[in-house]
Amino acid sequence: KQEVTQIPAALSVPEGENLVLNCSFTDSAIYNLQWFRQDPGKGLTSLLLIQSSQREQTSGRLNASLDKSSGRSTLYIAASQPGDSATYLCATRGAQKLVFGQGTRLTINP
Amino acid sequence: EAGVVQSPRYKIIEKKQPVAFWCNPISGHNTLYWYLQNLGQGPELLIRYENEEAVDDSQLPKDRFSAERLKGVDSTLKIQPAELGDSAVYLCASSTGRTKGWTGELFFGEGSRLTVL
């Protein structure tokens, strides 16, 4: 059974810093890994999708990497802004379904 | 292009009452998912539809929860009777079917927040 873990559960950094969010998973037999952002009281917004054959994906200030052999993915946020404050969730897709981590609650302080 | 639409956004009911949530997926998306999200947790799958067929409902508490997707488009999730522990956010998501070029990317709606008193 796949288990997805995100550490830390919460992170607070000053504006302008570069930061890394971590995601680990126990079963490397995944089809893809997806990073989401969730604002309070809102649904999930897809940020980046990495297929199992890929090593990384980039969108603007965001870069996500995938290392299946070690069961890890990282989301790198460059030059953080207060608007980046949200909960970030990663999810792995196995044969049929998505398994989510519990998320990292990120706060960017002006 | 419209995203996944859910209603109602918020619902407050007393325990033992019934409640229903509606979801309209992105046009052309054959696969529809209902997820449950408790506060501070990641979403957990309740049921997955491929067109009108429920292909994975192993996590759906069938004694009180039911779902349908009669024409393979809109879907309804029902709880009857609701219990205090059902207070949570119910998320609907959709993705394209497994055709050539399928990426497996999921798109979520805003969710329906249920409070059971």
GROMACS .gro file of C-alpha atoms in nm, chain B residues 1-96:
model
   96
  111GLU     CA    1  -1.310   2.631  -2.066
  112ALA     CA    2  -1.507   2.574  -1.746
  113GLY     CA    3  -1.342   2.375  -1.470
  114VAL     CA    4  -1.497   2.116  -1.242
  115VAL     CA    5  -1.813   2.263  -1.089
  116GLN     CA    6  -1.949   2.155  -0.754
  117SER     CA    7  -2.253   2.255  -0.553
  118PRO     CA    8  -2.341   2.347  -0.291
  119ARG     CA    9  -2.018   2.506  -0.165
  120TYR     CA   10  -2.138   2.491   0.194
  121LYS     CA   11  -2.402   2.283   0.370
  122ILE     CA   12  -2.498   2.273   0.737
  123ILE     CA   13  -2.735   2.000   0.850
  124GLU     CA   14  -2.834   1.823   1.168
  125LYS     CA   15  -2.727   1.464   1.224
  126LYS     CA   16  -2.951   1.196   1.077
  127GLN     CA   17  -3.057   1.429   0.794
  128PRO     CA   18  -2.979   1.345   0.430
  129VAL     CA   19  -2.751   1.555   0.211
  130ALA     CA   20  -2.650   1.546  -0.155
  131PHE     CA   21  -2.360   1.697  -0.346
  132TRP     CA   22  -2.346   1.755  -0.719
  133CYS     CA   23  -2.049   1.761  -0.954
  134ASN     CA   24  -2.014   1.856  -1.320
  135PRO     CA   25  -1.672   1.753  -1.457
  136ILE     CA   26  -1.469   1.921  -1.727
  137SER     CA   27  -1.627   1.862  -2.065
  138GLY     CA   28  -1.491   1.549  -2.228
  139HIS     CA   29  -1.345   1.403  -1.909
  140ASN     CA   30  -1.458   1.042  -1.883
  141THR     CA   31  -1.313   0.976  -1.539
  142LEU     CA   32  -1.473   1.129  -1.232
  143TYR     CA   33  -1.360   1.102  -0.870
  144TRP     CA   34  -1.514   1.184  -0.534
  145TYR     CA   35  -1.267   1.255  -0.255
  146LEU     CA   36  -1.313   1.321   0.116
  147GLN     CA   37  -1.083   1.570   0.285
  148ASN     CA   38  -1.070   1.608   0.662
  149LEU     CA   39  -0.916   1.917   0.818
  150GLY     CA   40  -0.537   1.914   0.792
  151GLN     CA   41  -0.533   1.594   0.588
  152GLY     CA   42  -0.485   1.503   0.226
  153PRO     CA   43  -0.786   1.395   0.020
  154GLU     CA   44  -0.889   1.028   0.030
  155LEU     CA   45  -1.067   0.856  -0.255
  156LEU     CA   46  -1.429   0.757  -0.203
  157ILE     CA   47  -1.524   0.645  -0.552
  158ARG     CA   48  -1.399   0.658  -0.910
  159TYR     CA   49  -1.614   0.643  -1.222
  160GLU     CA   50  -1.511   0.554  -1.574
  161ASN     CA   51  -1.800   0.698  -1.775
  162GLU     CA   52  -2.111   0.572  -1.590
  163GLU     CA   53  -1.942   0.271  -1.429
  164ALA     CA   54  -1.814   0.282  -1.071
  165VAL     CA   55  -1.481   0.104  -1.109
  166ASP     CA   56  -1.344   0.165  -0.759
  167ASP     CA   57  -1.583   0.214  -0.467
  168SER     CA   58  -1.390   0.012  -0.212
  169GLN     CA   59  -1.350   0.313   0.022
  170LEU     CA   60  -1.714   0.425   0.003
  171PRO     CA   61  -1.907   0.351   0.327
  172LYS     CA   62  -2.197   0.188   0.153
  173ASP     CA   63  -2.422   0.172   0.457
  174ARG     CA   64  -2.485   0.545   0.437
  175PHE     CA   65  -2.309   0.677   0.126
  176SER     CA   66  -2.423   0.635  -0.231
  177ALA     CA   67  -2.319   0.786  -0.561
  178GLU     CA   68  -2.441   0.786  -0.916
  179ARG     CA   69  -2.332   0.904  -1.258
  180LEU     CA   70  -2.628   0.802  -1.468
  181LYS     CA   71  -2.534   0.946  -1.808
  182GLY     CA   72  -2.158   0.943  -1.763
  183VAL     CA   73  -2.136   1.318  -1.711
  184ASP     CA   74  -2.274   1.476  -1.391
  185SER     CA   75  -2.247   1.291  -1.064
  186THR     CA   76  -2.425   1.304  -0.729
  187LEU     CA   77  -2.289   1.190  -0.393
  188LYS     CA   78  -2.546   1.128  -0.120
  189ILE     CA   79  -2.519   1.068   0.253
  190GLN     CA   80  -2.820   0.932   0.440
  191PRO     CA   81  -2.831   0.959   0.734
  192ALA     CA   82  -2.546   1.199   0.808
  193GLU     CA   83  -2.336   1.154   1.121
  194LEU     CA   84  -2.123   1.403   1.313
  195GLY     CA   85  -1.806   1.241   1.178
  196ASP     CA   86  -1.911   1.314   0.820
  197SER     CA   87  -1.822   1.681   0.864
  198ALA     CA   88  -1.553   1.737   0.602
  199VAL     CA   89  -1.491   1.874   0.254
  200TYR     CA   90  -1.613   1.660  -0.035
  201LEU     CA   91  -1.404   1.715  -0.345
  202CYS     CA   92  -1.486   1.616  -0.699
  203ALA     CA   93  -1.215   1.573  -0.962
  204SER     CA   94  -1.201   1.466  -1.324
  205SER     CA   95  -0.948   1.352  -1.580
  206THR     CA   96  -0.946   1.238  -1.939
   0.00000   0.00000   0.00000
